[in-house]
Amino acid sequence: MEASILIVSRNRKRELEKTLGILECYINKDCHEIRVFLDGCSDGSEELEKQFPSVYWYNSKMVLGASVARSILYEKAIGKFLFGFDDDAHPLQRDFIKMTSDLFKKNKNLGIISFREIKGVFKNDEEIPEDMLTEREDYFSNEFLGCGFAMKKQVYDKTRGFPVWIDIYGEEVCLAWETLIKGYSIMISNHIMVNHRVDQQKRKTSGAGYFRFGKQLKNTTFFYLVYYPFPLLIKKILRLWYHNFSKYALRDRKFLKEYFLALGQTAGNFKRILKFRRPVTKKELLKIKTLKNPGY
């Protein structure tokens, strides 16, 4: 099997249906597979199983969180290359698998290829403004974008995979560091693109920012506890919490509520998180920090 396309979805039936419909037109089912994990869906997403019988479906009645669901799903994949897409994202190039394979062949030490994110909701791909698709150079990075990427399975299997100690938001940077520590590189490809069908204005008014704030605060702390060497991790954690308290929590009651909720969850999981601790060396940290950050 050449490629496994892997998607975790929760209560986005319509978006998932569109993504699968596009992907099925792009793949060769003889050598490409699609696997979908429904993470505690209550919107009837499981009805799509009849519509897409060639897809391998996995279903959890309980909400596990995107990172745990990804960890389970990626272990089941058998493709040489693992493609990860958000349920509301699809590739803009029909031959994205071949383009990805060619890049991996040219760069033997390449572990992950992150696709260029084109945000926005459009009637069709042809309506995407040309200025959003202008040519840019590829570059090596210390992270990757989770909405659309590819990874060599042999590299994924050498890492600890997606972390089971994170629920959602922050899992990509953990896998990125695991990959870099193993000596592989991460490339941001600006020639392979993915349309992330996000209505940014709708997200702002939905209150999703508060939810993301709390999750990222907690999970960033967990990330520092697992990967940063002592005593640097103390400095990083104190700065993180002070910055978010002064910039967000003091100015908005909803942020303040999420701040203390995250604080309680962090304290309650402190001992559990330390079991996964595997700090990088100063040399590894310096190597990671010298790489370019992805352009979100």
PDB file of C-alpha atoms in Angstrom:
ATOM      1  CA  MET A   1       0.000   0.000   0.000  1.00  0.00           C
ATOM      2  CA  GLU A   2       1.513   3.309  -1.095  1.00  0.00           C
ATOM      3  CA  ALA A   3      -0.549   5.791   0.909  1.00  0.00           C
ATOM      4  CA  SER A   4      -2.876   5.915   3.909  1.00  0.00           C
ATOM      5  CA  ILE A   5      -5.106   8.984   4.227  1.00  0.00           C
ATOM      6  CA  LEU A   6      -6.068   9.476   7.863  1.00  0.00           C
ATOM      7  CA  ILE A   7      -8.802  11.721   9.261  1.00  0.00           C
ATOM      8  CA  VAL A   8     -10.130  12.211  12.782  1.00  0.00           C
ATOM      9  CA  SER A   9     -13.576  13.816  12.943  1.00  0.00           C
ATOM     10  CA  ARG A  10     -15.962  14.981  15.632  1.00  0.00           C
ATOM     11  CA  ASN A  11     -19.439  16.296  14.837  1.00  0.00           C
ATOM     12  CA  ARG A  12     -18.607  17.656  11.401  1.00  0.00           C
ATOM     13  CA  LYS A  13     -20.654  15.363   9.215  1.00  0.00           C
ATOM     14  CA  ARG A  14     -21.153  17.817   6.350  1.00  0.00           C
ATOM     15  CA  GLU A  15     -17.487  18.854   6.220  1.00  0.00           C
ATOM     16  CA  LEU A  16     -16.306  15.244   6.415  1.00  0.00           C
ATOM     17  CA  GLU A  17     -18.691  14.208   3.639  1.00  0.00           C
ATOM     18  CA  LYS A  18     -17.279  16.879   1.326  1.00  0.00           C
ATOM     19  CA  THR A  19     -13.667  15.984   2.143  1.00  0.00           C
ATOM     20  CA  LEU A  20     -14.216  12.271   1.523  1.00  0.00           C
ATOM     21  CA  GLY A  21     -16.057  12.979  -1.720  1.00  0.00           C
ATOM     22  CA  ILE A  22     -13.094  14.964  -3.025  1.00  0.00           C
ATOM     23  CA  LEU A  23     -10.475  12.482  -1.844  1.00  0.00           C
ATOM     24  CA  GLU A  24     -12.242   9.501  -3.409  1.00  0.00           C
ATOM     25  CA  CYS A  25     -12.005  11.241  -6.798  1.00  0.00           C
ATOM     26  CA  TYR A  26      -8.255  11.726  -6.364  1.00  0.00           C
ATOM     27  CA  ILE A  27      -7.060   8.326  -5.171  1.00  0.00           C
ATOM     28  CA  ASN A  28      -6.425   4.911  -6.693  1.00  0.00           C
ATOM     29  CA  LYS A  29      -8.133   2.452  -4.354  1.00  0.00           C
ATOM     30  CA  ASP A  30      -5.785  -0.340  -5.432  1.00  0.00           C
ATOM     31  CA  CYS A  31      -2.823   1.343  -3.738  1.00  0.00           C
ATOM     32  CA  HIS A  32      -4.341   4.094  -1.583  1.00  0.00           C
ATOM     33  CA  GLU A  33      -6.567   3.730   1.467  1.00  0.00           C
ATOM     34  CA  ILE A  34      -8.673   6.115   3.571  1.00  0.00           C
ATOM     35  CA  ARG A  35      -9.204   5.564   7.293  1.00  0.00           C
ATOM     36  CA  VAL A  36     -11.519   7.704   9.427  1.00  0.00           C
ATOM     37  CA  PHE A  37     -11.867   7.832  13.212  1.00  0.00           C
ATOM     38  CA  LEU A  38     -15.158   9.247  14.528  1.00  0.00           C
ATOM     39  CA  ASP A  39     -14.367  10.638  17.962  1.00  0.00           C
ATOM     40  CA  GLY A  40     -17.532  10.653  20.065  1.00  0.00           C
ATOM     41  CA  CYS A  41     -19.776  11.988  17.291  1.00  0.00           C
ATOM     42  CA  SER A  42     -23.421  12.754  18.063  1.00  0.00           C
ATOM     43  CA  ASP A  43     -24.429  14.338  14.738  1.00  0.00           C
ATOM     44  CA  GLY A  44     -25.018  11.177  12.735  1.00  0.00           C
ATOM     45  CA  SER A  45     -21.557  11.091  11.176  1.00  0.00           C
ATOM     46  CA  GLU A  46     -21.631   7.293  11.310  1.00  0.00           C
ATOM     47  CA  GLU A  47     -24.283   7.392   8.561  1.00  0.00           C
ATOM     48  CA  LEU A  48     -21.457   8.227   6.144  1.00  0.00           C
ATOM     49  CA  GLU A  49     -20.165   4.666   6.485  1.00  0.00           C
ATOM     50  CA  LYS A  50     -22.840   3.490   4.029  1.00  0.00           C
ATOM     51  CA  GLN A  51     -22.066   6.320   1.624  1.00  0.00           C
ATOM     52  CA  PHE A  52     -18.329   5.561   1.630  1.00  0.00           C
ATOM     53  CA  PRO A  53     -18.059   1.752   2.017  1.00  0.00           C
ATOM     54  CA  SER A  54     -14.445   1.606   0.812  1.00  0.00           C
ATOM     55  CA  VAL A  55     -13.310   3.752   3.747  1.00  0.00           C
ATOM     56  CA  TYR A  56     -12.058   2.006   6.892  1.00  0.00           C
ATOM     57  CA  TRP A  57     -14.157   3.349   9.763  1.00  0.00           C
ATOM     58  CA  TYR A  58     -13.418   3.461  13.500  1.00  0.00           C
ATOM     59  CA  ASN A  59     -15.851   4.784  16.068  1.00  0.00           C
ATOM     60  CA  SER A  60     -15.519   5.760  19.716  1.00  0.00           C
ATOM     61  CA  LYS A  61     -18.699   6.521  21.645  1.00  0.00           C
ATOM     62  CA  MET A  62     -16.644   8.444  24.197  1.00  0.00           C
ATOM     63  CA  VAL A  63     -14.735  11.591  23.235  1.00  0.00           C
ATOM     64  CA  LEU A  64     -11.046  10.655  23.372  1.00  0.00           C
ATOM     65  CA  GLY A  65      -9.594  13.866  21.992  1.00  0.00           C
ATOM     66  CA  ALA A  66      -7.929  14.419  18.623  1.00  0.00           C
ATOM     67  CA  SER A  67      -4.433  13.397  19.705  1.00  0.00           C
ATOM     68  CA  VAL A  68      -5.463  10.101  21.313  1.00  0.00           C
ATOM     69  CA  ALA A  69      -7.726   9.308  18.350  1.00  0.00           C
ATOM     70  CA  ARG A  70      -4.864  10.049  15.968  1.00  0.00           C
ATOM     71  CA  SER A  71      -2.553   7.810  17.965  1.00  0.00           C
ATOM     72  CA  ILE A  72      -4.987   4.904  17.584  1.00  0.00           C
ATOM     73  CA  LEU A  73      -5.712   5.596  13.913  1.00  0.00           C
ATOM     74  CA  TYR A  74      -2.105   6.013  12.772  1.00  0.00           C
ATOM     75  CA  GLU A  75      -1.113   2.685  14.309  1.00  0.00           C
ATOM     76  CA  LYS A  76      -3.643   0.956  12.046  1.00  0.00           C
ATOM     77  CA  ALA A  77      -2.394   2.532   8.807  1.00  0.00           C
ATOM     78  CA  ILE A  78      -0.428   0.316   6.418  1.00  0.00           C
ATOM     79  CA  GLY A  79       0.596   2.821   3.742  1.00  0.00           C
ATOM     80  CA  LYS A  80       4.208   3.707   3.027  1.00  0.00           C
ATOM     81  CA  PHE A  81       3.216   7.356   3.400  1.00  0.00           C
ATOM     82  CA  LEU A  82       0.756   8.632   6.011  1.00  0.00           C
ATOM     83  CA  PHE A  83      -1.380  11.601   4.973  1.00  0.00           C
ATOM     84  CA  GLY A  84      -3.141  13.556   7.702  1.00  0.00           C
ATOM     85  CA  PHE A  85      -6.032  15.885   6.914  1.00  0.00           C
ATOM     86  CA  ASP A  86      -8.514  17.772   9.061  1.00  0.00           C
ATOM     87  CA  ASP A  87     -12.097  16.767   8.346  1.00  0.00           C
ATOM     88  CA  ASP A  88     -12.694  20.232   6.860  1.00  0.00           C
ATOM     89  CA  ALA A  89      -9.609  20.301   4.634  1.00  0.00           C
ATOM     90  CA  HIS A  90      -8.840  18.874   1.202  1.00  0.00           C
ATOM     91  CA  PRO A  91      -5.824  18.936  -1.164  1.00  0.00           C
ATOM     92  CA  LEU A  92      -5.909  21.345  -4.097  1.00  0.00           C
ATOM     93  CA  GLN A  93      -3.741  19.181  -6.367  1.00  0.00           C
ATOM     94  CA  ARG A  94      -5.250  15.974  -7.735  1.00  0.00           C
ATOM     95  CA  ASP A  95      -1.791  14.395  -7.884  1.00  0.00           C
ATOM     96  CA  PHE A  96      -0.850  15.396  -4.326  1.00  0.00           C
ATOM     97  CA  ILE A  97       0.226  11.825  -3.499  1.00  0.00           C
ATOM     98  CA  LYS A  98       2.673  11.667  -6.420  1.00  0.00           C
ATOM     99  CA  MET A  99       3.983  15.162  -5.655  1.00  0.00           C
ATOM    100  CA  THR A 100       4.572  14.122  -2.052  1.00  0.00           C
ATOM    101  CA  SER A 101       6.224  10.842  -3.024  1.00  0.00           C
ATOM    102  CA  ASP A 102       8.567  12.672  -5.407  1.00  0.00           C
ATOM    103  CA  LEU A 103       9.610  15.085  -2.654  1.00  0.00           C
ATOM    104  CA  PHE A 104      10.369  12.228  -0.266  1.00  0.00           C
ATOM    105  CA  LYS A 105      12.449  10.489  -2.951  1.00  0.00           C
ATOM    106  CA  LYS A 106      14.483  13.642  -3.596  1.00  0.00           C
ATOM    107  CA  ASN A 107      15.096  14.214   0.123  1.00  0.00           C
ATOM    108  CA  LYS A 108      16.043  10.898   1.739  1.00  0.00           C
ATOM    109  CA  ASN A 109      16.300  12.444   5.218  1.00  0.00           C
ATOM    110  CA  LEU A 110      12.862  14.038   5.008  1.00  0.00           C
ATOM    111  CA  GLY A 111      10.427  12.780   7.640  1.00  0.00           C
ATOM    112  CA  ILE A 112       7.423  15.104   7.319  1.00  0.00           C
ATOM    113  CA  ILE A 113       6.062  17.324   4.549  1.00  0.00           C
ATOM    114  CA  SER A 114       3.641  20.029   5.643  1.00  0.00           C
ATOM    115  CA  PHE A 115       1.294  21.348   2.966  1.00  0.00           C
ATOM    116  CA  ARG A 116       0.594  25.028   2.399  1.00  0.00           C
ATOM    117  CA  GLU A 117      -2.638  26.049   4.113  1.00  0.00           C
ATOM    118  CA  ILE A 118      -5.158  28.106   2.135  1.00  0.00           C
ATOM    119  CA  LYS A 119      -7.790  29.268   4.611  1.00  0.00           C
ATOM    120  CA  GLY A 120     -11.304  30.179   3.572  1.00  0.00           C
ATOM    121  CA  VAL A 121     -14.666  28.884   2.400  1.00  0.00           C
ATOM    122  CA  PHE A 122     -15.114  28.975  -1.385  1.00  0.00           C
ATOM    123  CA  LYS A 123     -17.817  27.633  -3.712  1.00  0.00           C
ATOM    124  CA  ASN A 124     -15.140  25.620  -5.508  1.00  0.00           C
ATOM    125  CA  ASP A 125     -11.363  25.507  -5.847  1.00  0.00           C
ATOM    126  CA  GLU A 126     -11.440  27.660  -8.986  1.00  0.00           C
ATOM    127  CA  GLU A 127     -12.795  30.590  -6.943  1.00  0.00           C
ATOM    128  CA  ILE A 128      -9.751  30.776  -4.674  1.00  0.00           C
ATOM    129  CA  PRO A 129      -8.100  34.177  -5.366  1.00  0.00           C
ATOM    130  CA  GLU A 130      -4.885  33.897  -7.354  1.00  0.00           C
ATOM    131  CA  ASP A 131      -2.981  36.058  -4.885  1.00  0.00           C
ATOM    132  CA  MET A 132      -3.494  33.312  -2.285  1.00  0.00           C
ATOM    133  CA  LEU A 133      -1.815  30.808  -4.599  1.00  0.00           C
ATOM    134  CA  THR A 134       1.293  32.791  -5.545  1.00  0.00           C
ATOM    135  CA  GLU A 135       4.592  30.911  -5.817  1.00  0.00           C
ATOM    136  CA  ARG A 136       6.688  30.588  -2.675  1.00  0.00           C
ATOM    137  CA  GLU A 137       9.843  28.717  -1.832  1.00  0.00           C
ATOM    138  CA  ASP A 138       9.809  25.492   0.171  1.00  0.00           C
ATOM    139  CA  TYR A 139      11.797  25.549   3.416  1.00  0.00           C
ATOM    140  CA  PHE A 140      12.777  23.393   6.373  1.00  0.00           C
ATOM    141  CA  SER A 141      10.966  24.014   9.649  1.00  0.00           C
ATOM    142  CA  ASN A 142      10.750  22.918  13.291  1.00  0.00           C
ATOM    143  CA  GLU A 143       6.973  22.266  13.141  1.00  0.00           C
ATOM    144  CA  PHE A 144       4.223  21.290  10.703  1.00  0.00           C
ATOM    145  CA  LEU A 145       0.585  22.176  10.104  1.00  0.00           C
ATOM    146  CA  GLY A 146      -1.861  19.498  11.182  1.00  0.00           C
ATOM    147  CA  CYS A 147      -4.605  20.378   8.674  1.00  0.00           C
ATOM    148  CA  GLY A 148      -2.643  18.776   5.843  1.00  0.00           C
ATOM    149  CA  PHE A 149       0.652  16.906   5.915  1.00  0.00           C
ATOM    150  CA  ALA A 150       2.395  13.658   5.007  1.00  0.00           C
ATOM    151  CA  MET A 151       4.849  11.524   6.959  1.00  0.00           C
ATOM    152  CA  LYS A 152       6.865   8.439   6.170  1.00  0.00           C
ATOM    153  CA  LYS A 153       5.414   5.507   8.084  1.00  0.00           C
ATOM    154  CA  GLN A 154       8.891   4.167   8.871  1.00  0.00           C
ATOM    155  CA  VAL A 155       9.709   7.505  10.516  1.00  0.00           C
ATOM    156  CA  TYR A 156       6.422   7.637  12.439  1.00  0.00           C
ATOM    157  CA  ASP A 157       7.077   4.149  13.789  1.00  0.00           C
ATOM    158  CA  LYS A 158      10.455   5.274  15.157  1.00  0.00           C
ATOM    159  CA  THR A 159       8.834   8.037  17.220  1.00  0.00           C
ATOM    160  CA  ARG A 160       6.390   7.821  20.100  1.00  0.00           C
ATOM    161  CA  GLY A 161       3.706   8.976  17.672  1.00  0.00           C
ATOM    162  CA  PHE A 162       0.933  11.375  18.552  1.00  0.00           C
ATOM    163  CA  PRO A 163       0.938  11.899  22.334  1.00  0.00           C
ATOM    164  CA  VAL A 164      -1.736  10.183  24.398  1.00  0.00           C
ATOM    165  CA  TRP A 165      -1.172  12.722  27.184  1.00  0.00           C
ATOM    166  CA  ILE A 166      -2.684  15.578  25.139  1.00  0.00           C
ATOM    167  CA  ASP A 167      -6.337  15.841  24.132  1.00  0.00           C
ATOM    168  CA  ILE A 168      -6.449  18.514  21.422  1.00  0.00           C
ATOM    169  CA  TYR A 169      -4.224  21.426  20.325  1.00  0.00           C
ATOM    170  CA  GLY A 170      -0.476  21.012  20.577  1.00  0.00           C
ATOM    171  CA  GLU A 171      -0.049  17.413  19.443  1.00  0.00           C
ATOM    172  CA  GLU A 172       1.672  18.343  16.163  1.00  0.00           C
ATOM    173  CA  VAL A 173       4.622  20.068  17.825  1.00  0.00           C
ATOM    174  CA  CYS A 174       5.205  16.961  19.965  1.00  0.00           C
ATOM    175  CA  LEU A 175       5.396  14.722  16.890  1.00  0.00           C
ATOM    176  CA  ALA A 176       7.561  17.320  15.149  1.00  0.00           C
ATOM    177  CA  TRP A 177      10.107  17.288  17.977  1.00  0.00           C
ATOM    178  CA  GLU A 178      10.063  13.488  18.100  1.00  0.00           C
ATOM    179  CA  THR A 179      10.852  13.474  14.371  1.00  0.00           C
ATOM    180  CA  LEU A 180      13.657  16.037  14.604  1.00  0.00           C
ATOM    181  CA  ILE A 181      15.218  14.271  17.601  1.00  0.00           C
ATOM    182  CA  LYS A 182      15.412  11.091  15.515  1.00  0.00           C
ATOM    183  CA  GLY A 183      17.482  12.994  12.961  1.00  0.00           C
ATOM    184  CA  TYR A 184      14.831  13.582  10.285  1.00  0.00           C
ATOM    185  CA  SER A 185      13.795  16.907   8.766  1.00  0.00           C
ATOM    186  CA  ILE A 186      10.464  18.679   8.261  1.00  0.00           C
ATOM    187  CA  MET A 187       9.687  20.583   5.070  1.00  0.00           C
ATOM    188  CA  ILE A 188       7.009  23.203   4.497  1.00  0.00           C
ATOM    189  CA  SER A 189       5.963  22.649   0.888  1.00  0.00           C
ATOM    190  CA  ASN A 190       4.378  25.692  -0.713  1.00  0.00           C
ATOM    191  CA  HIS A 191       3.673  23.774  -3.922  1.00  0.00           C
ATOM    192  CA  ILE A 192       1.353  21.175  -2.388  1.00  0.00           C
ATOM    193  CA  MET A 193      -1.654  23.035  -1.030  1.00  0.00           C
ATOM    194  CA  VAL A 194      -4.656  22.261   1.125  1.00  0.00           C
ATOM    195  CA  ASN A 195      -7.834  24.302   1.386  1.00  0.00           C
ATOM    196  CA  HIS A 196      -8.695  24.505   5.069  1.00  0.00           C
ATOM    197  CA  ARG A 197     -12.376  25.406   4.853  1.00  0.00           C
ATOM    198  CA  VAL A 198     -12.456  27.587   7.955  1.00  0.00           C
ATOM    199  CA  ASP A 199     -14.910  30.444   8.385  1.00  0.00           C
ATOM    200  CA  GLN A 200     -12.677  32.582  10.586  1.00  0.00           C
ATOM    201  CA  GLN A 201     -15.355  35.169  11.369  1.00  0.00           C
ATOM    202  CA  LYS A 202     -17.768  32.449  12.462  1.00  0.00           C
ATOM    203  CA  ARG A 203     -15.103  30.938  14.710  1.00  0.00           C
ATOM    204  CA  LYS A 204     -14.508  34.296  16.391  1.00  0.00           C
ATOM    205  CA  THR A 205     -18.181  34.699  17.278  1.00  0.00           C
ATOM    206  CA  SER A 206     -18.695  31.067  18.339  1.00  0.00           C
ATOM    207  CA  GLY A 207     -16.562  31.264  21.479  1.00  0.00           C
ATOM    208  CA  ALA A 208     -14.095  28.698  20.144  1.00  0.00           C
ATOM    209  CA  GLY A 209     -11.242  31.036  21.060  1.00  0.00           C
ATOM    210  CA  TYR A 210     -11.908  30.584  24.776  1.00  0.00           C
ATOM    211  CA  PHE A 211     -11.909  26.809  24.455  1.00  0.00           C
ATOM    212  CA  ARG A 212      -8.677  26.882  22.450  1.00  0.00           C
ATOM    213  CA  PHE A 213      -7.076  29.259  24.971  1.00  0.00           C
ATOM    214  CA  GLY A 214      -7.576  26.869  27.883  1.00  0.00           C
ATOM    215  CA  LYS A 215      -6.507  23.786  25.951  1.00  0.00           C
ATOM    216  CA  GLN A 216      -3.367  25.414  24.573  1.00  0.00           C
ATOM    217  CA  LEU A 217      -2.379  26.800  27.968  1.00  0.00           C
ATOM    218  CA  LYS A 218      -2.671  23.382  29.606  1.00  0.00           C
ATOM    219  CA  ASN A 219      -1.093  21.427  26.765  1.00  0.00           C
ATOM    220  CA  THR A 220       1.802  23.840  26.291  1.00  0.00           C
ATOM    221  CA  THR A 221       2.612  23.335  29.966  1.00  0.00           C
ATOM    222  CA  PHE A 222       2.502  19.566  29.451  1.00  0.00           C
ATOM    223  CA  PHE A 223       4.790  19.966  26.425  1.00  0.00           C
ATOM    224  CA  TYR A 224       7.364  21.868  28.489  1.00  0.00           C
ATOM    225  CA  LEU A 225       7.198  19.249  31.257  1.00  0.00           C
ATOM    226  CA  VAL A 226       7.850  16.413  28.811  1.00  0.00           C
ATOM    227  CA  TYR A 227      10.478  17.883  26.492  1.00  0.00           C
ATOM    228  CA  TYR A 228      12.296  20.812  28.101  1.00  0.00           C
ATOM    229  CA  PRO A 229      15.419  20.281  30.228  1.00  0.00           C
ATOM    230  CA  PHE A 230      15.601  21.485  33.806  1.00  0.00           C
ATOM    231  CA  PRO A 231      15.828  24.314  34.923  1.00  0.00           C
ATOM    232  CA  LEU A 232      14.762  25.917  31.614  1.00  0.00           C
ATOM    233  CA  LEU A 233      11.318  24.337  31.859  1.00  0.00           C
ATOM    234  CA  ILE A 234      10.603  26.289  35.081  1.00  0.00           C
ATOM    235  CA  LYS A 235      11.353  29.574  33.336  1.00  0.00           C
ATOM    236  CA  LYS A 236       9.229  28.624  30.320  1.00  0.00           C
ATOM    237  CA  ILE A 237       6.233  27.580  32.418  1.00  0.00           C
ATOM    238  CA  LEU A 238       6.304  30.676  34.653  1.00  0.00           C
ATOM    239  CA  ARG A 239       6.575  32.971  31.643  1.00  0.00           C
ATOM    240  CA  LEU A 240       3.728  31.134  29.885  1.00  0.00           C
ATOM    241  CA  TRP A 241       1.302  31.483  32.770  1.00  0.00           C
ATOM    242  CA  TYR A 242       2.247  35.078  33.591  1.00  0.00           C
ATOM    243  CA  HIS A 243       1.886  36.163  29.967  1.00  0.00           C
ATOM    244  CA  ASN A 244      -1.544  34.561  29.534  1.00  0.00           C
ATOM    245  CA  PHE A 245      -2.778  35.905  32.870  1.00  0.00           C
ATOM    246  CA  SER A 246      -1.732  39.501  32.197  1.00  0.00           C
ATOM    247  CA  LYS A 247      -2.674  39.609  28.506  1.00  0.00           C
ATOM    248  CA  TYR A 248      -5.916  37.601  28.503  1.00  0.00           C
ATOM    249  CA  ALA A 249      -7.249  36.480  31.892  1.00  0.00           C
ATOM    250  CA  LEU A 250      -7.149  39.942  33.496  1.00  0.00           C
ATOM    251  CA  ARG A 251      -9.082  41.505  30.618  1.00  0.00           C
ATOM    252  CA  ASP A 252     -11.872  39.000  30.015  1.00  0.00           C
ATOM    253  CA  ARG A 253     -13.901  36.979  32.514  1.00  0.00           C
ATOM    254  CA  LYS A 254     -14.324  34.069  30.122  1.00  0.00           C
ATOM    255  CA  PHE A 255     -10.563  33.886  29.613  1.00  0.00           C
ATOM    256  CA  LEU A 256     -10.139  34.112  33.387  1.00  0.00           C
ATOM    257  CA  LYS A 257     -12.482  31.153  33.867  1.00  0.00           C
ATOM    258  CA  GLU A 258     -10.588  29.084  31.287  1.00  0.00           C
ATOM    259  CA  TYR A 259      -7.294  30.136  32.879  1.00  0.00           C
ATOM    260  CA  PHE A 260      -8.170  28.722  36.298  1.00  0.00           C
ATOM    261  CA  LEU A 261      -9.813  25.655  34.764  1.00  0.00           C
ATOM    262  CA  ALA A 262      -6.564  24.954  32.905  1.00  0.00           C
ATOM    263  CA  LEU A 263      -4.591  25.562  36.094  1.00  0.00           C
ATOM    264  CA  GLY A 264      -6.645  22.959  37.956  1.00  0.00           C
ATOM    265  CA  GLN A 265      -6.334  20.413  35.150  1.00  0.00           C
ATOM    266  CA  THR A 266      -2.587  20.971  34.949  1.00  0.00           C
ATOM    267  CA  ALA A 267      -2.119  20.481  38.678  1.00  0.00           C
ATOM    268  CA  GLY A 268      -4.333  17.395  38.676  1.00  0.00           C
ATOM    269  CA  ASN A 269      -2.355  15.733  35.885  1.00  0.00           C
ATOM    270  CA  PHE A 270       1.146  16.804  36.940  1.00  0.00           C
ATOM    271  CA  LYS A 271       2.358  13.385  38.147  1.00  0.00           C
ATOM    272  CA  ARG A 272       0.802  11.555  35.198  1.00  0.00           C
ATOM    273  CA  ILE A 273       2.525  13.810  32.670  1.00  0.00           C
ATOM    274  CA  LEU A 274       5.940  13.341  34.272  1.00  0.00           C
ATOM    275  CA  LYS A 275       5.755   9.627  33.388  1.00  0.00           C
ATOM    276  CA  PHE A 276       6.160  10.631  29.724  1.00  0.00           C
ATOM    277  CA  ARG A 277       9.083  12.971  30.365  1.00  0.00           C
ATOM    278  CA  ARG A 278      11.926  12.620  27.885  1.00  0.00           C
ATOM    279  CA  PRO A 279      13.785  15.962  27.809  1.00  0.00           C
ATOM    280  CA  VAL A 280      15.866  16.977  24.820  1.00  0.00           C
ATOM    281  CA  THR A 281      19.555  17.766  25.170  1.00  0.00           C
ATOM    282  CA  LYS A 282      20.882  21.316  24.874  1.00  0.00           C
ATOM    283  CA  LYS A 283      22.352  20.389  21.495  1.00  0.00           C
ATOM    284  CA  GLU A 284      19.002  19.064  20.237  1.00  0.00           C
ATOM    285  CA  LEU A 285      17.189  22.137  21.549  1.00  0.00           C
ATOM    286  CA  LEU A 286      19.626  24.463  19.799  1.00  0.00           C
ATOM    287  CA  LYS A 287      19.154  22.565  16.531  1.00  0.00           C
ATOM    288  CA  ILE A 288      15.372  22.859  16.802  1.00  0.00           C
ATOM    289  CA  LYS A 289      15.476  26.562  17.672  1.00  0.00           C
ATOM    290  CA  THR A 290      17.682  27.403  14.681  1.00  0.00           C
ATOM    291  CA  LEU A 291      15.047  26.069  12.279  1.00  0.00           C
ATOM    292  CA  LYS A 292      12.399  28.373  10.860  1.00  0.00           C
ATOM    293  CA  ASN A 293       8.896  28.447  12.334  1.00  0.00           C
ATOM    294  CA  PRO A 294       6.061  27.586   9.924  1.00  0.00           C
ATOM    295  CA  GLY A 295       4.083  30.517   8.546  1.00  0.00           C
ATOM    296  CA  TYR A 296       0.646  29.986  10.060  1.00  0.00           C
TER     297      TYR A 296
END
